[in-house]
Short mmCIF file of C-alpha atoms and ligand atoms in Angstrom, two decimals:
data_model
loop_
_atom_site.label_atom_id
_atom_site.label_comp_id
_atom_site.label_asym_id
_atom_site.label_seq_id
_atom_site.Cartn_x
_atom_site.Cartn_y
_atom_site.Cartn_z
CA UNK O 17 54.49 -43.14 -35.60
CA UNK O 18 55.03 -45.72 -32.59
CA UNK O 19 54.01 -44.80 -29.63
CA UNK O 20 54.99 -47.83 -27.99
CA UNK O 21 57.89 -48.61 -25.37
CA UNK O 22 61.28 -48.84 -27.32
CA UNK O 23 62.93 -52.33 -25.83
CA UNK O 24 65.27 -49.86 -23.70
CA UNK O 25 62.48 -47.80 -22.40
CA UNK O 26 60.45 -50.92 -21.11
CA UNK O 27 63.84 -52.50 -19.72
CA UNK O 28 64.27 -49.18 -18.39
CA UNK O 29 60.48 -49.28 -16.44
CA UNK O 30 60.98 -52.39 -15.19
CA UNK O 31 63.97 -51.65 -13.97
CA UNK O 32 62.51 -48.65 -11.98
CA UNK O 33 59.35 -50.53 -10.92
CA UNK O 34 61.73 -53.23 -8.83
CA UNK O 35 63.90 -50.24 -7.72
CA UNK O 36 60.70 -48.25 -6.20
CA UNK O 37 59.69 -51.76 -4.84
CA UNK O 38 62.65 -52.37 -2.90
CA UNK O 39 64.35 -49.28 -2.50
CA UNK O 40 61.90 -46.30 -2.16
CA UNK O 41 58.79 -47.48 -1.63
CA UNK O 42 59.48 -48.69 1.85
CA UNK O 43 61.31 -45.24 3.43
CA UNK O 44 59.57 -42.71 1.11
CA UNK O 45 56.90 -41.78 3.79
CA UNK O 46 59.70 -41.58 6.61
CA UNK O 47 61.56 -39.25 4.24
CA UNK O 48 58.63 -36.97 3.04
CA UNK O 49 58.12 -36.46 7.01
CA UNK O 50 61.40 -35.47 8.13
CA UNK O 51 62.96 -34.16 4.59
CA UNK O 52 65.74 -36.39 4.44
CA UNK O 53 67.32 -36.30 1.54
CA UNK O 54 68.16 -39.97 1.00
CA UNK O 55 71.63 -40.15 -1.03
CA UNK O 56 72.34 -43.73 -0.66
CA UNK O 57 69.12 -43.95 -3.09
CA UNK O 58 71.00 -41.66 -5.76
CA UNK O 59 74.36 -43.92 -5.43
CA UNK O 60 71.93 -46.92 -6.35
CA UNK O 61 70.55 -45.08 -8.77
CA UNK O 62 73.87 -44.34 -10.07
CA UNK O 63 74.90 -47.98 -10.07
CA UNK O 64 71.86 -48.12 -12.33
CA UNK O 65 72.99 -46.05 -15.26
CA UNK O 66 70.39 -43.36 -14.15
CA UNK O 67 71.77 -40.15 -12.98
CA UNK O 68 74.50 -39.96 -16.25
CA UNK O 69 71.16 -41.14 -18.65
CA UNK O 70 72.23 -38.59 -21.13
CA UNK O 71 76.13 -39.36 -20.95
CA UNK O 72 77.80 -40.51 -23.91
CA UNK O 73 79.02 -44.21 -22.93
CA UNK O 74 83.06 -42.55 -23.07
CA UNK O 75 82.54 -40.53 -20.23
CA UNK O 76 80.89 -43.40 -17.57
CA UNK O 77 77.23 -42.23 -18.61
CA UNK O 78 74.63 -44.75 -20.17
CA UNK O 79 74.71 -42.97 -23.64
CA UNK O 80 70.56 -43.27 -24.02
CA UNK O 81 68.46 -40.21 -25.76
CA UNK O 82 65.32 -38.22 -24.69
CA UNK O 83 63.32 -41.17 -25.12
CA UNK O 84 64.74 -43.25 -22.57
CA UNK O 85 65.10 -40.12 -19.94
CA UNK O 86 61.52 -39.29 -20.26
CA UNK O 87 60.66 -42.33 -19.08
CA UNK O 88 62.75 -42.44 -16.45
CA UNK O 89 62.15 -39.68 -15.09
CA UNK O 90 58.18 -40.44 -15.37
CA UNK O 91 58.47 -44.06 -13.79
CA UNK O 92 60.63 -42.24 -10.68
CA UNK O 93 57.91 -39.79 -10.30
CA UNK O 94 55.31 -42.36 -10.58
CA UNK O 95 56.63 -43.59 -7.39
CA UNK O 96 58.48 -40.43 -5.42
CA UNK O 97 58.19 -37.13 -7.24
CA UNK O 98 61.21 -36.04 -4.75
CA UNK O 99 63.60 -38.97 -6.02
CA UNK O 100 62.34 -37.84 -10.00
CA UNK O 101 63.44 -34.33 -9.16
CA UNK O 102 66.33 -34.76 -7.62
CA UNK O 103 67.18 -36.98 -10.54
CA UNK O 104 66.59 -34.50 -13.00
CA UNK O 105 68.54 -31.51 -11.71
CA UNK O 106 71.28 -33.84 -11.61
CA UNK O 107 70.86 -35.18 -14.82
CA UNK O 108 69.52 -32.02 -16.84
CA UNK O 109 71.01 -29.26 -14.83
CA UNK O 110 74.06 -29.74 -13.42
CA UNK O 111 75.59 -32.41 -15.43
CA UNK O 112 74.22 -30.92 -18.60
CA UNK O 113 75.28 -28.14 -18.43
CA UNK O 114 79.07 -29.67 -18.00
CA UNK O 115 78.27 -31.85 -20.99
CA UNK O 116 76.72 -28.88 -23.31
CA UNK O 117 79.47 -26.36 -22.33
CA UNK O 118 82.30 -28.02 -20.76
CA UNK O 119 85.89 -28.34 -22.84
CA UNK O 120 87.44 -31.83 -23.10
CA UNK O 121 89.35 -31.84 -19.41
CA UNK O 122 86.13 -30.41 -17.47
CA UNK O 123 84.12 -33.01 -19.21
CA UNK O 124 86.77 -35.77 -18.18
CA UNK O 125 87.25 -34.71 -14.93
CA UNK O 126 83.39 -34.63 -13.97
CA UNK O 127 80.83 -36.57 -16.14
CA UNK O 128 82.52 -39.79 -14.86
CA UNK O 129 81.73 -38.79 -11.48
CA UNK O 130 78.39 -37.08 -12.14
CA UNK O 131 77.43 -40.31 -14.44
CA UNK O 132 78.04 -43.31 -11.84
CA UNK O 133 76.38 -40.70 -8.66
CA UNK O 134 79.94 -40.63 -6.27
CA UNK O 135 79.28 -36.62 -6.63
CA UNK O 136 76.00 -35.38 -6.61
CA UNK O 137 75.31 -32.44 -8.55
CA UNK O 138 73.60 -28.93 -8.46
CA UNK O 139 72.88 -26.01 -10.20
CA UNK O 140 72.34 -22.33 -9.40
CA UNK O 141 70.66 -19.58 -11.02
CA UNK O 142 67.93 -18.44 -8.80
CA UNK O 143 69.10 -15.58 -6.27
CA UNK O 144 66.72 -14.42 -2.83
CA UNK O 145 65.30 -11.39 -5.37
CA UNK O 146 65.86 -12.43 -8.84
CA UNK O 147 63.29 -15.54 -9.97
CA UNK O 148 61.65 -15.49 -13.07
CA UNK O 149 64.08 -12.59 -13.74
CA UNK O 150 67.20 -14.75 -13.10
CA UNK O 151 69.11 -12.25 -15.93
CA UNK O 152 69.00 -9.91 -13.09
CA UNK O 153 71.44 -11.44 -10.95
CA UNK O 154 73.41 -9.88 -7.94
CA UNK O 155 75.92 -12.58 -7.17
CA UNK O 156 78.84 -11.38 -8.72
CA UNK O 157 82.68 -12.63 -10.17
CA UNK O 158 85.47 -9.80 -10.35
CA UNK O 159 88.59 -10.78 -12.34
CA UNK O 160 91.94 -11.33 -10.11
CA UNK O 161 94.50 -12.51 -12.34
CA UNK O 162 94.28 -15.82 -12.97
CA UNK O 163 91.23 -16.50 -10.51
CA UNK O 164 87.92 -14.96 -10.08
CA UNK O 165 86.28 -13.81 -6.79
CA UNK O 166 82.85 -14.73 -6.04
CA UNK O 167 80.40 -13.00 -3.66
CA UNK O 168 76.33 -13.30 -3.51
CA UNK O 169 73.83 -15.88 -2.79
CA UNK O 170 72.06 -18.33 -4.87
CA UNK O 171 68.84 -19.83 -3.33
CA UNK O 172 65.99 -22.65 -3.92
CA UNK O 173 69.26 -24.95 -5.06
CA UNK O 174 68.79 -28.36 -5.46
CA UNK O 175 71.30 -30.38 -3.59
CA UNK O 176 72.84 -27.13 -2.58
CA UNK O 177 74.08 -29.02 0.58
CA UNK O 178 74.86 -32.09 -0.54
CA UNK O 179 75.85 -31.69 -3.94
CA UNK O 180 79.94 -31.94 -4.67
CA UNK O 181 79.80 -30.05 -7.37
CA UNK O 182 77.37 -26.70 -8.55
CA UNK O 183 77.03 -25.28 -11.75
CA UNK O 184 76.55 -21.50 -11.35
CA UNK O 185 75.61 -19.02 -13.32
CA UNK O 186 76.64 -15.39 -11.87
CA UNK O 187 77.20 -11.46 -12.82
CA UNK O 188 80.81 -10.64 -14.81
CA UNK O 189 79.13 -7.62 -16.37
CA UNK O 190 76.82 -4.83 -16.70
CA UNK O 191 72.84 -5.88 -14.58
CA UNK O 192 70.64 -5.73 -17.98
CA UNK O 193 73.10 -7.40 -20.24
CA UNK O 194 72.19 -11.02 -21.33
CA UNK O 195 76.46 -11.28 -21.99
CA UNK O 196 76.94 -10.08 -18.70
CA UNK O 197 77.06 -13.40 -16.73
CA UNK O 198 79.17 -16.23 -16.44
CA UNK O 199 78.69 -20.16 -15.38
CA UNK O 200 81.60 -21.81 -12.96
CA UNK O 201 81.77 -25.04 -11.69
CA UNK O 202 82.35 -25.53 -8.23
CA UNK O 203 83.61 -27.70 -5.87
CA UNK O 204 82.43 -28.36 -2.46
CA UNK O 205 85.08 -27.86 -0.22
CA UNK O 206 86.42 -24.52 -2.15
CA UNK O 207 87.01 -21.83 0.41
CA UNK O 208 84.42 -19.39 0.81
CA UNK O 209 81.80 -21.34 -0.76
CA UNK O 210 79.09 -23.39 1.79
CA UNK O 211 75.55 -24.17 1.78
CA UNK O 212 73.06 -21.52 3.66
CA UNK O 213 69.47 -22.56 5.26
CA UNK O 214 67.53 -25.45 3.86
CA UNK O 215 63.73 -24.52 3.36
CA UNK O 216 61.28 -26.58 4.80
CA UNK O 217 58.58 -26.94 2.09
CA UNK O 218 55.08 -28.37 1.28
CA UNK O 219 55.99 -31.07 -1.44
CA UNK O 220 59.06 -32.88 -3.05
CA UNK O 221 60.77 -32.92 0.21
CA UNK O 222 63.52 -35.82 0.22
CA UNK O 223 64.73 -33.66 -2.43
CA UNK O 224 67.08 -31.13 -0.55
CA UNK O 225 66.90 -27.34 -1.36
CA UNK O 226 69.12 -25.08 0.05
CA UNK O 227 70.93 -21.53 0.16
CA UNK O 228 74.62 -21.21 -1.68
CA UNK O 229 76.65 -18.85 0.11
CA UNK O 230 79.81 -16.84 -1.81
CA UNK O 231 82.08 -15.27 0.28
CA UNK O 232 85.35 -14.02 -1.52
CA UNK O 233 85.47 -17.43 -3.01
CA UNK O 234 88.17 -17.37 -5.36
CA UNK O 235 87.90 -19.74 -8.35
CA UNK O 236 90.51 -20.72 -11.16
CA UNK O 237 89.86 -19.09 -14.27
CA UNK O 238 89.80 -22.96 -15.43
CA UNK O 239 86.84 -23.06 -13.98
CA UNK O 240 84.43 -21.08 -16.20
CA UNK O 241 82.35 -23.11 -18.31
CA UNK O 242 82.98 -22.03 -21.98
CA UNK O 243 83.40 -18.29 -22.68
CA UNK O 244 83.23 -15.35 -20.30
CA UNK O 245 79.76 -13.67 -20.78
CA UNK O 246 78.26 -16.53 -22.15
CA UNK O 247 76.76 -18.10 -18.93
CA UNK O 248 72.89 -16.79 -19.04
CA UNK O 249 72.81 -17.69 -22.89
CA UNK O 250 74.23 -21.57 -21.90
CA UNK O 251 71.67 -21.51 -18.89
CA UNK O 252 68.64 -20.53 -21.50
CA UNK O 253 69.96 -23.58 -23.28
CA UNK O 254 70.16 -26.01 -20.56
CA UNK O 255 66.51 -24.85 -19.47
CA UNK O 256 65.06 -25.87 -22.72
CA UNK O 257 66.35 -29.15 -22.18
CA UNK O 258 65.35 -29.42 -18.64
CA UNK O 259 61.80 -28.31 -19.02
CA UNK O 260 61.54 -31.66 -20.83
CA UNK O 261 62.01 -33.68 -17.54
CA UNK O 262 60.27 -31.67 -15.80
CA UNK O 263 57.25 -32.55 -18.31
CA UNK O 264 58.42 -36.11 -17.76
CA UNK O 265 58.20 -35.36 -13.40
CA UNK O 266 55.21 -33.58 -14.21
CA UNK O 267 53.90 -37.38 -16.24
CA UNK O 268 54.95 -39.50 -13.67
CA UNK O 269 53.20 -37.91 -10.74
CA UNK O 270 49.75 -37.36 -12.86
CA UNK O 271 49.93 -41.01 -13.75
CA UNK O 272 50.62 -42.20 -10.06
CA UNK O 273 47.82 -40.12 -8.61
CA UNK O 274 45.53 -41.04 -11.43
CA UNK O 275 46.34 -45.14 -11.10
CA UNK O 276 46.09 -44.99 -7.64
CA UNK O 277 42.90 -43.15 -7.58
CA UNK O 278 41.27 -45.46 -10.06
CA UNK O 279 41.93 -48.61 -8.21
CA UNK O 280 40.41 -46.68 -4.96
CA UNK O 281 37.48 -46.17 -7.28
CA UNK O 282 37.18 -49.31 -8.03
CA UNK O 283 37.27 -50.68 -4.22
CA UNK O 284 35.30 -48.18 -2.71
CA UNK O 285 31.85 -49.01 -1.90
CA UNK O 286 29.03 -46.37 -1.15
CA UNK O 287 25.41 -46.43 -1.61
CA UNK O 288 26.16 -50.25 -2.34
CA UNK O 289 28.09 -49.60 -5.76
CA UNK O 290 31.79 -48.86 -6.10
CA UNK O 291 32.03 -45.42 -6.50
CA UNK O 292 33.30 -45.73 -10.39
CA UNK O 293 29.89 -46.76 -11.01
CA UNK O 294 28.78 -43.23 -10.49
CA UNK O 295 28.91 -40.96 -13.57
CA UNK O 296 30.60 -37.69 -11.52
CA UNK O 297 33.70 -40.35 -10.30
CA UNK O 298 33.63 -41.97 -13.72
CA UNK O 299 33.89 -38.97 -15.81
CA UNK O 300 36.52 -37.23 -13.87
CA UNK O 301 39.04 -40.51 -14.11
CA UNK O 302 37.85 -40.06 -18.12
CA UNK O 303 39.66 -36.28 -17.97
CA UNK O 304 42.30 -38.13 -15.67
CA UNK O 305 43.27 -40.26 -18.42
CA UNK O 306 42.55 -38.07 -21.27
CA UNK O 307 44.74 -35.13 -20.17
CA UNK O 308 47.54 -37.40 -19.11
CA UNK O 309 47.76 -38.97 -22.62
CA UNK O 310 48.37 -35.30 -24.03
CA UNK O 311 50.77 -34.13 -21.70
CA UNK O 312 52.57 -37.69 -22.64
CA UNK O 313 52.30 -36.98 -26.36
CA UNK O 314 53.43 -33.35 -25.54
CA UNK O 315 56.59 -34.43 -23.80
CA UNK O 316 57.40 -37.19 -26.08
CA UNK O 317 57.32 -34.62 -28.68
CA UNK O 318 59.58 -32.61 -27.43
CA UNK O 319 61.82 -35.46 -26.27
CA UNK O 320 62.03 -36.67 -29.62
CA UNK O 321 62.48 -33.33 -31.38
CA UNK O 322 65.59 -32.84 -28.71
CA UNK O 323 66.70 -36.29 -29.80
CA UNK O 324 66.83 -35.19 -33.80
CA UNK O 325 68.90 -32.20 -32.42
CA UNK O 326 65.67 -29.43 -33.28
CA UNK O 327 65.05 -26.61 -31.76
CA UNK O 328 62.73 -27.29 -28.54
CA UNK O 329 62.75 -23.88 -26.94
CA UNK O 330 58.55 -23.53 -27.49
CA UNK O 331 58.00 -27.45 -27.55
CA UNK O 332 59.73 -27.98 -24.45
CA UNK O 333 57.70 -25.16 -23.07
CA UNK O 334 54.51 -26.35 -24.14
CA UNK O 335 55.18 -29.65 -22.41
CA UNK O 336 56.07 -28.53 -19.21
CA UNK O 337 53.41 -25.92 -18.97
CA UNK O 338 50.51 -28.56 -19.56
CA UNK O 339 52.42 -31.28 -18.27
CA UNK O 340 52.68 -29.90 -15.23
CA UNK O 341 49.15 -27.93 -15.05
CA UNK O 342 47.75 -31.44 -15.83
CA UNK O 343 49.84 -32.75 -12.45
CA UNK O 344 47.82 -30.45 -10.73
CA UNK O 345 44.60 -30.96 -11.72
CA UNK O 346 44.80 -34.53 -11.58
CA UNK O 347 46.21 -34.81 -8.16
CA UNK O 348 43.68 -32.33 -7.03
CA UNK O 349 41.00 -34.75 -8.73
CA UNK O 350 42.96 -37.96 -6.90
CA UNK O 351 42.03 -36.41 -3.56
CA UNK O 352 38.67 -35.53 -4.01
CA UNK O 353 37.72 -39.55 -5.30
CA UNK O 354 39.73 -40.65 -1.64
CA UNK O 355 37.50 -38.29 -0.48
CA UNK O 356 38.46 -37.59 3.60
CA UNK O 357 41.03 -40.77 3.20
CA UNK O 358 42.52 -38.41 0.42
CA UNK O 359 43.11 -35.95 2.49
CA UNK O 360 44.87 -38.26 5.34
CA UNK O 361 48.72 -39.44 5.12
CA UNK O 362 47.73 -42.98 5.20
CA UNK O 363 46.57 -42.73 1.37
CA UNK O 364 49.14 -41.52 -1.52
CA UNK O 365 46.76 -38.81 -3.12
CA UNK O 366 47.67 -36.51 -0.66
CA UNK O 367 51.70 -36.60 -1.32
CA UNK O 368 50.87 -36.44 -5.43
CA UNK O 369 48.99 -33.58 -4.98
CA UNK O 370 51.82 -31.64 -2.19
CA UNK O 371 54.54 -32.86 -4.48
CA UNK O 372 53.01 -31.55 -8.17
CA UNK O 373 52.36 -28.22 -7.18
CA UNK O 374 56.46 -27.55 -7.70
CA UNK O 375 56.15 -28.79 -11.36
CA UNK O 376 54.20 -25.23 -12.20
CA UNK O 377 56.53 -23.27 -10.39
CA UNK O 378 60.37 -25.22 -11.01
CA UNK O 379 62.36 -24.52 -13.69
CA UNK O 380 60.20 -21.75 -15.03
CA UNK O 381 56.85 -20.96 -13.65
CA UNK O 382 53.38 -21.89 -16.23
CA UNK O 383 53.54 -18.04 -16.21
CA UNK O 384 57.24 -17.52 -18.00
CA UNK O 385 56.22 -20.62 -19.94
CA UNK O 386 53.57 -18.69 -21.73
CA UNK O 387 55.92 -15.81 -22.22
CA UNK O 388 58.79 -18.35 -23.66
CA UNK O 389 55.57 -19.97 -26.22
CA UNK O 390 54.17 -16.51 -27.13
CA UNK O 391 57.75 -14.82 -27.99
CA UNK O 392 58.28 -18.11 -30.09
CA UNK O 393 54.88 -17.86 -31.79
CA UNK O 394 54.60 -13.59 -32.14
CA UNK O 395 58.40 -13.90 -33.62
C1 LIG K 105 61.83 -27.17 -4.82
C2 LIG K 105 62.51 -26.17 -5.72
C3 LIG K 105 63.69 -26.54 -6.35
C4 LIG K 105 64.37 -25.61 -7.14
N1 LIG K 105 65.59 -25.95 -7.69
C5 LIG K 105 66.33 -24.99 -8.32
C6 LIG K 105 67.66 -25.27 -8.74
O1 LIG K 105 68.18 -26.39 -8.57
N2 LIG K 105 68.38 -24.27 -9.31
C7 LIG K 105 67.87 -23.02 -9.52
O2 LIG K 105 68.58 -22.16 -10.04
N3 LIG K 105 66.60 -22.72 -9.14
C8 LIG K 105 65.82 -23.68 -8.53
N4 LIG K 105 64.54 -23.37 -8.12
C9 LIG K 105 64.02 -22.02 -8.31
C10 LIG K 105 62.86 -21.92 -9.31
O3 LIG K 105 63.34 -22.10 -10.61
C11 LIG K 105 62.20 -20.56 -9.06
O4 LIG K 105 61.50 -20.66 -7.83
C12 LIG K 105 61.25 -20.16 -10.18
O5 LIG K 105 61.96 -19.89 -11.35
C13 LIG K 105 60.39 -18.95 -9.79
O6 LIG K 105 61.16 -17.91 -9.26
P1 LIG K 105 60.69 -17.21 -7.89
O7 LIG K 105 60.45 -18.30 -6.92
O8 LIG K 105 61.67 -16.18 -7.53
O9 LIG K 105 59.28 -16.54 -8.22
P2 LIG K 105 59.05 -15.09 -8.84
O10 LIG K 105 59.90 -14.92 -10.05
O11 LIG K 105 59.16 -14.07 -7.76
O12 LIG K 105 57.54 -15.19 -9.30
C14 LIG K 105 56.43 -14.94 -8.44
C15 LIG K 105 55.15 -14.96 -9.30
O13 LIG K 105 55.21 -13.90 -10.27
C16 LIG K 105 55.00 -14.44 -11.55
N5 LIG K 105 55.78 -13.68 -12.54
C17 LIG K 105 57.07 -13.28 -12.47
N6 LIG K 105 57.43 -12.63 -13.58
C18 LIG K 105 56.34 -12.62 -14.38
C19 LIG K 105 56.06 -12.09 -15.69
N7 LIG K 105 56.99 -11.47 -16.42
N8 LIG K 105 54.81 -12.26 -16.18
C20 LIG K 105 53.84 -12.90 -15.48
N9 LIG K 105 54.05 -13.42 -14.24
C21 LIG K 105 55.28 -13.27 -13.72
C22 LIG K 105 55.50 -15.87 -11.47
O14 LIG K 105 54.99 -16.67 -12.50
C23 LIG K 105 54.99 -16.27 -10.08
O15 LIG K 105 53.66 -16.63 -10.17
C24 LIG K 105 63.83 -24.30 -7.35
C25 LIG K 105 62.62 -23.95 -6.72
C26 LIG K 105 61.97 -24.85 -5.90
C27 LIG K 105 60.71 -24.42 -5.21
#
């Protein structure tokens, strides 16, 4: 086994590094304060090959594998977990889905869009009451002839304002039936269809998250993704992939809290020694670094697994549960070696540790993960 940098993964880092350098880097504090969601970022990033990574080459995308999204993902996050998000429910969620279940003419008309970043995507499953237990959906789609009439609310959607397109999964059947839902895709503009209240939150905030309103919005039968009834089954599916860069988030922000803190160990004086030189700071950046290389080996894993077309429903489970548990702990570790400059804007630590809190919690909590790995394993 390699675990080195394929040449497209390190050409892919690079890449990012100079991006962060000159294009996030300098506004990413400005945008954390006043949650802007910065889209002109996302058309760069488009320009880039990066929000279509998983696009075969036919339909404008960049045609690269797990691999090479892992890593991009991480070396976003590294920087601004808000711009890795953002880049992942474009790239996983929305745009995956179209790509998994889409017929020939949806996948035309949109993954050329999606790939290059002129539309922004989202995705909706999440409803006000119905979380973990999305199959429990209210928002519902009666048949009208030819069309389909939407009414409900989706919430926590990312890019539910700005996105030109959503992917949403809502009720065409019985509440308790898994073949009881149905995924559309949506344009902005469609009558009866707008974005609700934006929440104001603690972390990943340049990464809008919004309300979607339905209100008698009638959609062409065209647009249903695949079959009727098949939308929470496709959504499962899309999730397993997803989880996967939300390991990768989950990577990047452990590794930028943990680099940053051990340079600050390093250049911190006290009691006339850098504090590194002490045993307590020394050991924790030894956990640091220890449980960052599993949750990497975790995620590759999986990434690779999803690559060879295998089934990654408990492997990309198990990476995003530690993955993301290991964001947490690290950033939380970050802080406490700035000590009271850690816990002050002027210093990074702080933002890791706002911003990884979401990766327990986002596409799944750690809690459904473990229910996901222990159905797999008790099967
Ligand atoms: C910034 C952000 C972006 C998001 N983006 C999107 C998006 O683009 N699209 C989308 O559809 N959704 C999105 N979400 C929603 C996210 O997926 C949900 O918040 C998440 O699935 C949890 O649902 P909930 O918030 O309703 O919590 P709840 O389901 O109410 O959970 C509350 C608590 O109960 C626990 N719990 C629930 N059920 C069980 C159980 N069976 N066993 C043990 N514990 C349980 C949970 O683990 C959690 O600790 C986003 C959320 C955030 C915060």
């Amino acid at each position: 086994m390699d675990f080195n940098y394929t040449e497209n993964q390190s050409m892919i880092a690079g890449m990012i590094r100079d991006f962060g350098v000159k294009h996030i880097k300098p506004q990413m504090k400005e945008w954390d304060e006043s949650q802007e969601f910065p889209v002109e970022v996302f058309k760069k990033l488009g320009e880039l090959g990066l929000m279509g990574v998983l696009v075969p080459t036919e339909y404008g995308g960049s045609g690269f594998g797990y691999l090479e999204y892992v890593t991009a993902i991480a070396e976003l996050s590294k920087i601004d977990g808000s711009i890795g998000l953002s880049m992942a429910a474009h790239n996983s969620l929305c745009t995956g889905h179209i790509l998994q279940f889409g017929n020939e003419a949806q996948k035309q008309k949109y993954l050329p869009k999606l790939a290059t970043a002129e539309w922004i995507g989202a995705w909706g499953l999440t409803e006000p009451n119905t979380g973990s237990d999305a199959g429990n959906m209210r928002t519902v789609a009666v048949q009208d002839g030819d069309h389909w009439v939407i009414n409900g609310a989706k919430n926590f959607i990312t890019h539910g304002k700005s996105g030109n397109v959503a992917v949403v999964i809502v009720r065409t059947g019985e509440v308790g039936d898994s073949h009881g839902m149905t995924a559309f895709v949506i344009e902005k503009g469609t009558p009866g269809f707008s974005a609700g209240r934006k929440e104001d939150k603690l972390g990943m905030r340049a990464s809008e998250t919004t309300e979607l309103i339905f209100e008698d919005c009638r959609v062409h039968q065209d647009q249903i993704l695949g079959k009727v009834g098949e939308g929470f089954i496709q959504a499962m599916k899309v999730l397993d992939g997803g989880r996967i860069s939300i390991a990768a988030l989950s990577l990047g922000i452990a590794q930028g809290a943990f680099e940053a803190a051990l340079a600050y160990s390093q250049e911190r004086n006290q009691f006339n020694k850098p504090i590194s030189s002490f045993q307590g700071i020394a050991f924790k950046l030894a956990d640091m670094a220890t449980e960052i290389e599993a949750a990497s080996l975790l995620t590759y894993q999986a990434a690779d697994m999803k690559n060879r077309g295998l089934n990654v429903n408990k492997e990309s489970a198990m990476a995003k549960l530690y993955a993301s548990e290991v964001s947490v702990r690290v950033a939380n570790e970050a802080v406490q070696i700035f000590g009271g400059y850690g816990f002050t804007k002027d210093y990074p630590a702080e933002k890791y540790y706002r911003d990884s809190k979401l990766c327990t919690i986002g596409e799944g909590t750690s809690e459904i993960q473990k229910l996901v790995i222990s159905r797999a394993i008790l099967k």
